[in-house]
Coordinates of C-alpha atoms and ligand atoms in Angstrom, one line a residue:
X137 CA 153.7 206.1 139.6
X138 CA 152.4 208.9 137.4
X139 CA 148.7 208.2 136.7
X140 CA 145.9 210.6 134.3
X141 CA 142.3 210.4 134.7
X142 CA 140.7 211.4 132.3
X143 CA 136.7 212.4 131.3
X144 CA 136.5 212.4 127.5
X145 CA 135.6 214.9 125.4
X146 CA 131.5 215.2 125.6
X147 CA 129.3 217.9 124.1
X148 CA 126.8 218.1 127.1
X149 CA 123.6 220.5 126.0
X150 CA 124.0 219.2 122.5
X151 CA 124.4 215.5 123.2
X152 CA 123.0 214.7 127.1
X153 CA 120.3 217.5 126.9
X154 CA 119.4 218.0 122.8
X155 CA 119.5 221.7 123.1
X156 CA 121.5 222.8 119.7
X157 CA 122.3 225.7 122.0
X158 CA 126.0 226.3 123.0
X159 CA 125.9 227.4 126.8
X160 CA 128.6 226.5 129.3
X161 CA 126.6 225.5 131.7
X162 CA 125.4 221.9 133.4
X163 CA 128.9 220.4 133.4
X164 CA 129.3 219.0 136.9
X165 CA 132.6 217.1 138.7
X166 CA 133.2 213.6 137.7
X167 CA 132.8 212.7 141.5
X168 CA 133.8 209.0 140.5
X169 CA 137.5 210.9 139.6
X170 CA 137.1 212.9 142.1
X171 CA 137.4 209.5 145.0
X172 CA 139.6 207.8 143.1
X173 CA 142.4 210.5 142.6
X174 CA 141.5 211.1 146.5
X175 CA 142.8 207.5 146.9
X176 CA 145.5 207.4 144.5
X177 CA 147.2 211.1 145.5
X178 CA 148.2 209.2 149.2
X179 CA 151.2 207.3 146.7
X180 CA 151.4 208.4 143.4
X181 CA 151.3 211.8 141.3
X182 CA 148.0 212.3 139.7
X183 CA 146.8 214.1 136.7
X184 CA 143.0 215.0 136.0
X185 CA 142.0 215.8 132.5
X186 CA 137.9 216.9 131.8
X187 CA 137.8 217.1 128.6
X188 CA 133.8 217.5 128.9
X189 CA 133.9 220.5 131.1
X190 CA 136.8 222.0 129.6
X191 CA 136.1 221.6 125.9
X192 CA 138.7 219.7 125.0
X193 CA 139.7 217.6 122.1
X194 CA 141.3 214.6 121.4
X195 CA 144.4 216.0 120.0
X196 CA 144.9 218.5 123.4
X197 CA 144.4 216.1 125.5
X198 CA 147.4 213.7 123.8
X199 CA 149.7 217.1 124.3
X200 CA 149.2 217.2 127.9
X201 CA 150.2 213.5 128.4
X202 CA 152.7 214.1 126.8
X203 CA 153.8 216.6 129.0
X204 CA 152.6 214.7 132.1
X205 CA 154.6 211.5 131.0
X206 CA 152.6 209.1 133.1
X207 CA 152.6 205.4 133.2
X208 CA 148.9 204.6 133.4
X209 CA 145.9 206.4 131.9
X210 CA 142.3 205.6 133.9
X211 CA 139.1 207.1 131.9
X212 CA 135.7 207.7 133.2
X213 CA 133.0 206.3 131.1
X214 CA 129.0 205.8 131.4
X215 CA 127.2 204.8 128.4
X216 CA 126.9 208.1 126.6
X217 CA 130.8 208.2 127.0
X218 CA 130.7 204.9 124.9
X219 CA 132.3 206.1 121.1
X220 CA 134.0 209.1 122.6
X221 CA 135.8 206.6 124.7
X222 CA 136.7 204.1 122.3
X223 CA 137.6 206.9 119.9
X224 CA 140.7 208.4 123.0
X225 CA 141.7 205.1 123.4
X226 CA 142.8 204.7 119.6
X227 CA 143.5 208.4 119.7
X228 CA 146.4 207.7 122.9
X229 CA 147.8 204.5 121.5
X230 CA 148.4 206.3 118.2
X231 CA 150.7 208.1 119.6
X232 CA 151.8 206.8 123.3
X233 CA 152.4 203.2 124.6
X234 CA 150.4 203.7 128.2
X235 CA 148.4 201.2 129.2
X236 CA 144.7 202.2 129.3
X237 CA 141.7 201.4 132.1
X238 CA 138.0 202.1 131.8
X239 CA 136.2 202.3 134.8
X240 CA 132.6 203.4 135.1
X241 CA 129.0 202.6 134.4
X242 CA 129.7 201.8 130.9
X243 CA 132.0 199.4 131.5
X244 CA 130.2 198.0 134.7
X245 CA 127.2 197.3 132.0
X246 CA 129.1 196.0 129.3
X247 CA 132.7 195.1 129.9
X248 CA 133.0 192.5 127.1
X249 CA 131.9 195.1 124.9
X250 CA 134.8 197.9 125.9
X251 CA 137.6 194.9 126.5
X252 CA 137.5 193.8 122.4
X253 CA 138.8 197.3 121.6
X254 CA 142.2 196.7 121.5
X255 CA 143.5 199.9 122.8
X256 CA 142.1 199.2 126.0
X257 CA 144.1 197.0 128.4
X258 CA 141.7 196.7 131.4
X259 CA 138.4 197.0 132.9
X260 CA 136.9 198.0 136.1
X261 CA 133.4 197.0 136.9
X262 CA 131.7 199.2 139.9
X263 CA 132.9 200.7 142.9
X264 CA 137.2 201.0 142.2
X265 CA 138.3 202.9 145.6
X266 CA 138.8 199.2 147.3
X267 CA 141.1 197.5 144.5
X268 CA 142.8 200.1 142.6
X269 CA 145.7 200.1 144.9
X270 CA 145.6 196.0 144.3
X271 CA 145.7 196.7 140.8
X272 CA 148.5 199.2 140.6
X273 CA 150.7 197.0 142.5
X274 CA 149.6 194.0 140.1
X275 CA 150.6 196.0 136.8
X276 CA 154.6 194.9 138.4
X277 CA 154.0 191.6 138.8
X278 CA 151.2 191.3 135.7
X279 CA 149.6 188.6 138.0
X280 CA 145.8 190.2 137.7
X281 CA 143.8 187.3 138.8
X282 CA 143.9 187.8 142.6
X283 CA 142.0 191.8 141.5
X284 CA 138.3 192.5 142.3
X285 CA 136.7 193.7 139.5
X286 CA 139.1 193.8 136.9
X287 CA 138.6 192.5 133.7
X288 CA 141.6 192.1 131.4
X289 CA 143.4 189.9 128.7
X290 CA 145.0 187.1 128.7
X291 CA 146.4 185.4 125.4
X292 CA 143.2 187.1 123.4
X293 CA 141.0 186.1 126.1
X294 CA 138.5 188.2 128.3
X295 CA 138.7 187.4 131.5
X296 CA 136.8 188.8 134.2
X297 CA 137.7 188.4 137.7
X298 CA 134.7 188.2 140.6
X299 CA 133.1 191.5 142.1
X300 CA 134.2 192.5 145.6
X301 CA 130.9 193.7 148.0
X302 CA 131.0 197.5 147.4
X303 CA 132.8 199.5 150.3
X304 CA 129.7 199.6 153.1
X305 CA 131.3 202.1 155.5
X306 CA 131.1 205.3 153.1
X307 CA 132.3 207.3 156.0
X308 CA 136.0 205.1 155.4
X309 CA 136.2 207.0 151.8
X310 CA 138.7 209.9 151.4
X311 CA 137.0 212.9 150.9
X312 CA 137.0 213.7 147.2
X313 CA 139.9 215.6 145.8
X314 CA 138.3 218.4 144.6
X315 CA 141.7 220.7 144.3
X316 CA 142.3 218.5 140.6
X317 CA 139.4 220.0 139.3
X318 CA 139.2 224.4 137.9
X319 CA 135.7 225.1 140.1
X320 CA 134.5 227.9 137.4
X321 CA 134.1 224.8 134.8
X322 CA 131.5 223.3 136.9
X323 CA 127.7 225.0 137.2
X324 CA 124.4 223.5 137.0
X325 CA 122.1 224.4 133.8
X326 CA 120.4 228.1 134.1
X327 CA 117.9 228.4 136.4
X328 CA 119.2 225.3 138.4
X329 CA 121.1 227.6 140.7
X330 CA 120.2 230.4 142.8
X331 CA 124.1 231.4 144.3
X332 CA 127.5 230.9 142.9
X333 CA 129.6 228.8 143.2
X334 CA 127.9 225.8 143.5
X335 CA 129.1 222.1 142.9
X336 CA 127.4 218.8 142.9
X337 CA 127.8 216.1 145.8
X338 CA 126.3 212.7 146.6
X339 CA 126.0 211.4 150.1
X340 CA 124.5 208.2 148.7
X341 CA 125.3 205.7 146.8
X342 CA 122.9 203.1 145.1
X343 CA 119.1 203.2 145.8
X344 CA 117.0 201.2 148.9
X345 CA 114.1 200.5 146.4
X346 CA 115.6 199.0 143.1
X347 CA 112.0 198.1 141.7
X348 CA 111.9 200.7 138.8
X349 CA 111.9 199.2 135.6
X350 CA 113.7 202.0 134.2
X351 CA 116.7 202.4 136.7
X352 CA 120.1 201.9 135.7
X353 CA 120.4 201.4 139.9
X354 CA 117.4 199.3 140.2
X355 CA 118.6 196.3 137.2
X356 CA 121.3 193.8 137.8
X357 CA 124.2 196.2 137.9
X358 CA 122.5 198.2 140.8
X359 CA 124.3 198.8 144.0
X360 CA 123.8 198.6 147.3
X361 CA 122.1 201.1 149.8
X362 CA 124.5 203.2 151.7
X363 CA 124.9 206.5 152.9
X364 CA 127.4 208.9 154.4
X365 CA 127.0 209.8 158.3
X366 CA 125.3 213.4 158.5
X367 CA 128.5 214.5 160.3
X368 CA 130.6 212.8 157.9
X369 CA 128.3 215.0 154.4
X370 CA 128.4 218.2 156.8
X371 CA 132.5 217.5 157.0
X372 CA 132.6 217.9 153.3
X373 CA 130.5 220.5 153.1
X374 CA 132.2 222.3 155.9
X375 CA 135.7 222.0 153.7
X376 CA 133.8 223.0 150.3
X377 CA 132.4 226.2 152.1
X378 CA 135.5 227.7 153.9
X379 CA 138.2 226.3 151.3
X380 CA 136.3 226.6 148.2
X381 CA 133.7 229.2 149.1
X382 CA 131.3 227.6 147.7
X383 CA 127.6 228.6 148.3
X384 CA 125.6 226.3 146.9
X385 CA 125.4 222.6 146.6
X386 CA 123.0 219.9 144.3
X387 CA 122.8 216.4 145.9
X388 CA 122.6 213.9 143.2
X389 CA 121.3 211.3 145.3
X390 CA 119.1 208.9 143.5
X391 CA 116.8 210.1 146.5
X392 CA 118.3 212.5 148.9
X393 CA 114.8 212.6 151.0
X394 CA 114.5 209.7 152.6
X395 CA 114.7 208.4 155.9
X396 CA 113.6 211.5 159.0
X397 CA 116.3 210.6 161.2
X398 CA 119.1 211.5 159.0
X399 CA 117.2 214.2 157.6
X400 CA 116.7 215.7 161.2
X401 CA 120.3 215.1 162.0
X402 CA 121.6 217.0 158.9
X403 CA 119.5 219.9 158.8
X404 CA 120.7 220.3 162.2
X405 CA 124.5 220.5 161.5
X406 CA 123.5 222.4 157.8
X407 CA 122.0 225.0 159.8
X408 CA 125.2 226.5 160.8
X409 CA 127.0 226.8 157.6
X410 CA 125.9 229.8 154.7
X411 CA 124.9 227.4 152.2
X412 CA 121.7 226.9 149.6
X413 CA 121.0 223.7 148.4
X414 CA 119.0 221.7 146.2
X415 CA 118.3 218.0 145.5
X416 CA 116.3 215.2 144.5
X417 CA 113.6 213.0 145.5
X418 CA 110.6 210.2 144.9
X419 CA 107.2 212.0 145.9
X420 CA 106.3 208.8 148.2
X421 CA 109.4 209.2 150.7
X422 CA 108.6 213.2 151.4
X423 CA 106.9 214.2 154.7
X424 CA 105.7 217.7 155.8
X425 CA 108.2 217.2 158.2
X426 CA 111.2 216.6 156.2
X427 CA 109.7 220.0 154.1
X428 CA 109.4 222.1 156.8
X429 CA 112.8 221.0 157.9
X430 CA 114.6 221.2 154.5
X431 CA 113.0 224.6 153.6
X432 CA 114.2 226.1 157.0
X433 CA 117.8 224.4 156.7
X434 CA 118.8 225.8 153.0
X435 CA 116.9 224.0 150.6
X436 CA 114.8 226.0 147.7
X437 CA 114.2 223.4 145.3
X438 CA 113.5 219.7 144.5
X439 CA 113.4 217.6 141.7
X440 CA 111.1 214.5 141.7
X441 CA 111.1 211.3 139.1
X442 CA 107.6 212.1 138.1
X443 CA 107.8 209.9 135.0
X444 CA 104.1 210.0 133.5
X445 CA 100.7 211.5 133.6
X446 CA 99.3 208.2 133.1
X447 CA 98.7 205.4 136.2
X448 CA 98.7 202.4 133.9
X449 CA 102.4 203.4 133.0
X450 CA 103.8 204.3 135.8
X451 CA 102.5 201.0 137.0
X452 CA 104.1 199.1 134.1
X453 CA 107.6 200.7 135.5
X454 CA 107.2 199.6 138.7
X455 CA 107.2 203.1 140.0
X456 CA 105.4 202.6 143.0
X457 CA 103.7 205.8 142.8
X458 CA 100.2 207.2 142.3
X459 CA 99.1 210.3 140.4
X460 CA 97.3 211.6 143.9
X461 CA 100.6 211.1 145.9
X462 CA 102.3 213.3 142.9
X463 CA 99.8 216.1 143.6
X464 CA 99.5 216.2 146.7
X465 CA 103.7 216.4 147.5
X466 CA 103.8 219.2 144.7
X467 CA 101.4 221.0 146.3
X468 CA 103.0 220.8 149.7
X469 CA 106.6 221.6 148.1
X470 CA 105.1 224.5 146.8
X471 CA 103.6 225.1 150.7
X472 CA 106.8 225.2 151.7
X473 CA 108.6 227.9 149.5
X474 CA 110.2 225.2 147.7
X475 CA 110.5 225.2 143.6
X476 CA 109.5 222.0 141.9
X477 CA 111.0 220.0 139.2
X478 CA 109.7 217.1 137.3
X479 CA 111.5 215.0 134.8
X480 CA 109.3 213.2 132.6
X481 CA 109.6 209.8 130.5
X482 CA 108.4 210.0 127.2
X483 CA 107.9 206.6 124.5
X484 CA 107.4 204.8 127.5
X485 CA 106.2 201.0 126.1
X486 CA 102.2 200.8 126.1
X487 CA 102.1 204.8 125.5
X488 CA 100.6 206.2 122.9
X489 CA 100.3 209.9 121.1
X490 CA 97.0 210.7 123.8
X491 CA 99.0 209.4 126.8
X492 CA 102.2 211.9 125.6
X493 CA 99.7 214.3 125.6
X494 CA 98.3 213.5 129.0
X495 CA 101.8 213.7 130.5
X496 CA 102.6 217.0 129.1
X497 CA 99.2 218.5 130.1
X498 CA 99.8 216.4 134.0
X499 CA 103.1 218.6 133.8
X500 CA 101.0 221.5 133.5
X501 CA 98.7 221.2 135.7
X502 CA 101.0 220.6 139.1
X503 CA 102.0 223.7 138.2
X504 CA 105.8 222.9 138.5
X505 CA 108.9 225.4 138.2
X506 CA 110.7 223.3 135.6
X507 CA 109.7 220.3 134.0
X508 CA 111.8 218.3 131.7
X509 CA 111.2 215.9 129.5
X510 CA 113.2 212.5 127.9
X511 CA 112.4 210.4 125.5
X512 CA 112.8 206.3 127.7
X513 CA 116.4 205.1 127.4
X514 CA 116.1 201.4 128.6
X515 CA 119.3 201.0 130.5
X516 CA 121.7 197.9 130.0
X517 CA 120.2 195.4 133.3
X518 CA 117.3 197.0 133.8
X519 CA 113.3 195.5 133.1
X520 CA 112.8 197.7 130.6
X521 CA 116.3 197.0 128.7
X522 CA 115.0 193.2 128.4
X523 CA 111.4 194.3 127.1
X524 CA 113.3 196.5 124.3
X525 CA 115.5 193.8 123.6
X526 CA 112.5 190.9 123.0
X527 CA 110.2 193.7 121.0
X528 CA 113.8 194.6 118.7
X529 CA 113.5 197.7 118.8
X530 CA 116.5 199.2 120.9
X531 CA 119.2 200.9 118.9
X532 CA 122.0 200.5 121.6
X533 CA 124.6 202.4 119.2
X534 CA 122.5 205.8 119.9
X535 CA 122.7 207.1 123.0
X536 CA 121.5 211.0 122.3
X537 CA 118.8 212.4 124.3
X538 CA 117.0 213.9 121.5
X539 CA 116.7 211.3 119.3
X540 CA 115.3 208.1 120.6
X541 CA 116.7 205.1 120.9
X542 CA 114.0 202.8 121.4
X543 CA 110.5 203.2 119.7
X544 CA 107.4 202.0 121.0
X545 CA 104.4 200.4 119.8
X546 CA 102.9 204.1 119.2
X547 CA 104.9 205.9 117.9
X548 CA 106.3 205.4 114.2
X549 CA 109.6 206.2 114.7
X550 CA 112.6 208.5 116.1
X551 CA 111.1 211.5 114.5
X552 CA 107.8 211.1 116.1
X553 CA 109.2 211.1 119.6
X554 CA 111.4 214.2 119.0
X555 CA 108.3 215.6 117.7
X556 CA 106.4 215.0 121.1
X557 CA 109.6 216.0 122.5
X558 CA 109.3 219.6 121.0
X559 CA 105.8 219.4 121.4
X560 CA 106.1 219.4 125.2
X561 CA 109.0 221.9 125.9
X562 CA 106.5 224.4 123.9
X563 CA 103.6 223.7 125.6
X564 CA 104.9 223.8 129.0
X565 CA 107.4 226.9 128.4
X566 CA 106.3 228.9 126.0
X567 CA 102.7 229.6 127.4
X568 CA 101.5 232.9 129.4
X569 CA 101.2 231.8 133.1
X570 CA 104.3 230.3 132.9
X571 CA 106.1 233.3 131.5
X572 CA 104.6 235.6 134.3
X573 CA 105.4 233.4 137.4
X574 CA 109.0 233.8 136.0
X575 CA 109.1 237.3 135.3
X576 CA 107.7 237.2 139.3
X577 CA 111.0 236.0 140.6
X578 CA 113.7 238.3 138.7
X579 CA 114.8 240.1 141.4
X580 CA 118.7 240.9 140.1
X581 CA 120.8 241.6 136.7
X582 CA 121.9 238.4 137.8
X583 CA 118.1 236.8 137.4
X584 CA 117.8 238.6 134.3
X585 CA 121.1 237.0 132.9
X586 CA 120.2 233.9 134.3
X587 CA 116.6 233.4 132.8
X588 CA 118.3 234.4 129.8
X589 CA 120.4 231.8 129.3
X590 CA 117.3 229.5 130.3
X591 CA 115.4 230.7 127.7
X592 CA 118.1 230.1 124.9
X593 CA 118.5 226.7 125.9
X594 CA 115.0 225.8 125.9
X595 CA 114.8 227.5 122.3
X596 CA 117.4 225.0 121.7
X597 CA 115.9 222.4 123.5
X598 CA 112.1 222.7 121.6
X599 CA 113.1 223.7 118.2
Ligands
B12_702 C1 125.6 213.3 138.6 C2 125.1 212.5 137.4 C3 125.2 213.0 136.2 C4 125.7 214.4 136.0 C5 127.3 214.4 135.9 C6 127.9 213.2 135.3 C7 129.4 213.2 135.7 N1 130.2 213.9 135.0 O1 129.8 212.5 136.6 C8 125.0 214.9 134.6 C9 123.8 215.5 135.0 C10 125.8 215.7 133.7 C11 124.7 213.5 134.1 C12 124.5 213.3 132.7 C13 124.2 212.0 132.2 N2 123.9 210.9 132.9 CO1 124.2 210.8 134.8 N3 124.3 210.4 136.6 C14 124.7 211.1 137.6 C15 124.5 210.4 138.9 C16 123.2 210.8 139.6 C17 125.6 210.5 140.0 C18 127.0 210.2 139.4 C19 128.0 210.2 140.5 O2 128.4 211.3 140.9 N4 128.2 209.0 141.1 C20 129.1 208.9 142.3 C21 130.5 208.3 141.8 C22 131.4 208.2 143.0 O3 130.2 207.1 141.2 P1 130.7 206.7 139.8 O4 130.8 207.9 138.9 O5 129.9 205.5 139.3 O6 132.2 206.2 140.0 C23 132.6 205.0 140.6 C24 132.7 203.8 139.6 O7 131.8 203.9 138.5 C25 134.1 203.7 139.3 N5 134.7 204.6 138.2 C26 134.2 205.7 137.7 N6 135.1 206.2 136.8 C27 136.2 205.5 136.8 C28 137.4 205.5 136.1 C29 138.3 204.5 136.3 C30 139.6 204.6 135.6 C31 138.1 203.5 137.2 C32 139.1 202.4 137.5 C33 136.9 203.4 137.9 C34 135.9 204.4 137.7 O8 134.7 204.1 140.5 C35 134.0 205.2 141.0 C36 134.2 205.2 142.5 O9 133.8 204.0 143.1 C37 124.4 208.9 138.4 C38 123.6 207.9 139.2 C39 124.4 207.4 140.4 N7 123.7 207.5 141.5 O10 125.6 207.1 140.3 C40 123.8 209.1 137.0 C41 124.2 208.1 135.9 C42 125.7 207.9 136.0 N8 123.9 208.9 134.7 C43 123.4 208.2 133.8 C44 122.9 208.7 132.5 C45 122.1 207.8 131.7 C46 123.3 210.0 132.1 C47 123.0 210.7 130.7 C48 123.2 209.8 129.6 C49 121.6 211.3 130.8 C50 121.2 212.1 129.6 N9 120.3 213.0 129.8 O11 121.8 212.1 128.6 C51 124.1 211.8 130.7 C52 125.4 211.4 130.2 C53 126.5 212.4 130.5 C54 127.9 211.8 130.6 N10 128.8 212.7 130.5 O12 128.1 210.6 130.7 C55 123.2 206.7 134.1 C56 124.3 205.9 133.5 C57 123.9 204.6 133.0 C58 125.0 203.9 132.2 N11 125.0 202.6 132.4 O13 125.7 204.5 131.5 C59 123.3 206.8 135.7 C60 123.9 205.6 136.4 C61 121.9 207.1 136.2 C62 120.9 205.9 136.2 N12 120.5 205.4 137.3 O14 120.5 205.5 135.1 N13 124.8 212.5 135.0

């Protein structure tokens, strides 16, 4: 069978990030394509459209179905993807009679939701590597019921079948097909990169912990805890450096520091291969030793969930972290040679104007390399998407960055928050130490192009 997956069209800085900047930068592989065109190349002929990284529109991407001619169309959603979705689906069966499946977090949170569009025939909730041959086979017979995951229509009614217990051997998973995908699409935002070219990975999937409020991984859609073998990550990595020549990588684990063993174990098998990498992690998991190690294996920066400035609210997430554990692992990073990144929650509930302020001038202090700040999205399952819920004050039909979506108790409104918003990218950019420990590490026409191109999209991002 001919089969296209697509990513929908998605303006990433404007939309994701709220810089009115236009850079091509910070588009990363749609890994969840990327495994299931790995599984479905073994039997049928597959075609990969990202619309996102390759600015496409609606219209372009109709033309090359229509070249393509295939039977089935699969497309990617999370949340964010949520109009642009529902706007390709009408789009295709405007002009094509394919029958369409949504897979991805957006569906996984609200499949009801994506199955009353009309133009879309099926659902897949979680993890699809395990039932998406099942499902292929049971588009011949149209007998669906016996399909993990799948949620479908049956004489105008939703139904949706039972979840399977996600794949627990990651090491079993093809390796993602990477060859569907142009690599010069794909970069991390400026200044998220030190060598080119570089891609994103994930040798994890789901998060040990699930107690944050504000985690899409820690509410009721969260998966389980598993992880790739060392040698089974360095075998990927091995095939991205010698076929792809690629030189650097970003792990987008939820939290790629965590337990020594592996840590030790990788680091070992890293250390042969001419990579740099980068990736993220929870401030409470990090040891000297795992720094030491990670700094001497490849790593130059990291980018902790530092959430707030203020104890009382990162306690009312359920972070699990105190302000003294924050300090004290940015101060060691920064032992090590290792850059530091924060990402920040702003409008958290219970926080008012003095709090935001507290955060940003927290941010300040540790002294971190890049900081960035969001105004609280509560995730569908999550704590936090229940509290917004009771209070009323959730606009689920927004899904920017920039604007808010939900508005606490101390703030008036939307405006407010994107005023803090602006308030903080100023402060923390635009102020004299900063700008001189930058100018410190341009060490290349590259750097210079680079910072650049940072620089424009935090105008963007603070004006
Ligand atoms: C890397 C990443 C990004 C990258 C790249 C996104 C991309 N193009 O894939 C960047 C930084 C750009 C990004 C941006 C955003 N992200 Co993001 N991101 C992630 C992250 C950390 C890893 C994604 C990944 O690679 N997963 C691994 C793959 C294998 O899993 P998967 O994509 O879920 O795919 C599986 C299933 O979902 C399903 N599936 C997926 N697609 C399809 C299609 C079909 C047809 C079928 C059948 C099945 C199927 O099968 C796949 C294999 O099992 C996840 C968290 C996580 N750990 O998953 C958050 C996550 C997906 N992001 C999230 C959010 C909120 C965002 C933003 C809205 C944030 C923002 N600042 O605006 C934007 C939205 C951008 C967008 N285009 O949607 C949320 C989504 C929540 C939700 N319910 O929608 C997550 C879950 C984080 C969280 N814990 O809250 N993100």
């Amino acid at each position: 069978m001919k089969i296209t997956l697509i990513h929908p069209p998605y303006n990433l800085i404007q939309e994701a990030y709220g810089s009115k900047t236009r850079i091509k930068k910070g588009n990363l592989i749609p890994l969840g394509i990327a495994y299931l065109a790995a599984v479905l190349e073994k039997q049928h002929k597959i075609q990969v459209i990202d619309a996102s990284a390759e600015s496409l529109t609606n219209k372009d991407i109709i033309e090359s179905i229509k070249i393509f001619k295939p039977e089935l169309i699969g497309i990617s959603a999370t949340n964010a993807l949520a109009k642009s979705t529902h706007n390709l689906a009408s789009s295709i069966k405007k002009n094509l009679n394919i029958p369409i499946l949504v897979g991805g977090p957006y569906p996984t949170s609200y499949p009801e939701k994506v199955l009353m569009d009309g133009n879309i025939d099926f659902i897949v909730q979680e993890e699809a590597e395990q039932i998406i041959d099942l499902f292929i086979e049971s588009l011949k017979t149209k007998n669906f019921k016996n399909v993990p995951n799948l949620g479908y229509k049956e004489n105008n009614k939703i139904i949706l079948n039972q979840i399977k217990e996600p794949q627990k051997d990651l090491d079993e998973l093809p390796i993602p097909a990477f060859h569907y995908f142009k690599l010069k699409n794909y970069a991390p935002l400026p200044n998220q990169y030190k060598n080119k070219p570089s891609i994103n990975l994930i040798t994890s999937r789901g998060c040990p912990y699930r107690k944050c409020a504000f985690c899409f991984n820690a509410g009721q859609k969260g998966q389980l805890y598993r992880r790739l073998s060392p040698e089974r990550a360095i075998e990927i990595i091995r095939l991205l450096v010698n076929k792809y020549k690629i030189k650097e990588i970003t792990f987008w684990d939820d939290n790629f520091l965590i337990n020594i063993e592996w840590i030790r174990r990788f680091c070992s098998l890293i250390r042969g291969l001419k990579i740099t990498w980068t990736c993220y992690g929870r401030v409470d998991t990090v040891s000297e030793e795992m720094l030491r190690l990670v700094s001497e294996n490849g790593c130059w920066s990291i980018f902790y969930g530092i959430e707030s400035g203020n104890q009382d609210l990162l306690d009312k997430l359920n972070k699990g972290i105190k302000l003294e554990q924050i300090e004290k692992t940015i101060s060691l990073t920064h032992k090590y040679g290792i850059e530091t990144r924060g990402s920040f929650m702003l409008a958290i509930p219970g926080e008012t104007k003095e709090k935001a302020i507290k955060t940003i001038k927290f941010a300040i202090e540790l002294d971190l390399d890049y900081a960035q700040f969001l105004p609280t999205y509560p995730e569908y399952g999550t704590k936090l998407y229940e509290v917004a819920l009771k209070e009323g004050k959730l606009n689920e039909n927004y899904y920017g960055r920039k604007k808010a979506a939900y508005i606490p108790d101390g703030y008036k409104n939307a405006e407010e928050i994107e005023k803090m918003i602006n308030l903080a990218y100023k402060k923390f950019y635009f102020r004299p130490k900063y700008i001189l420990k930058t100018l410190k590490k341009i060490k290349s026409i590259d750097d210079i192009k680079k910072y650049a191109e940072g620089l424009w999209f935090m105008i963007g991002m603070s004006s």
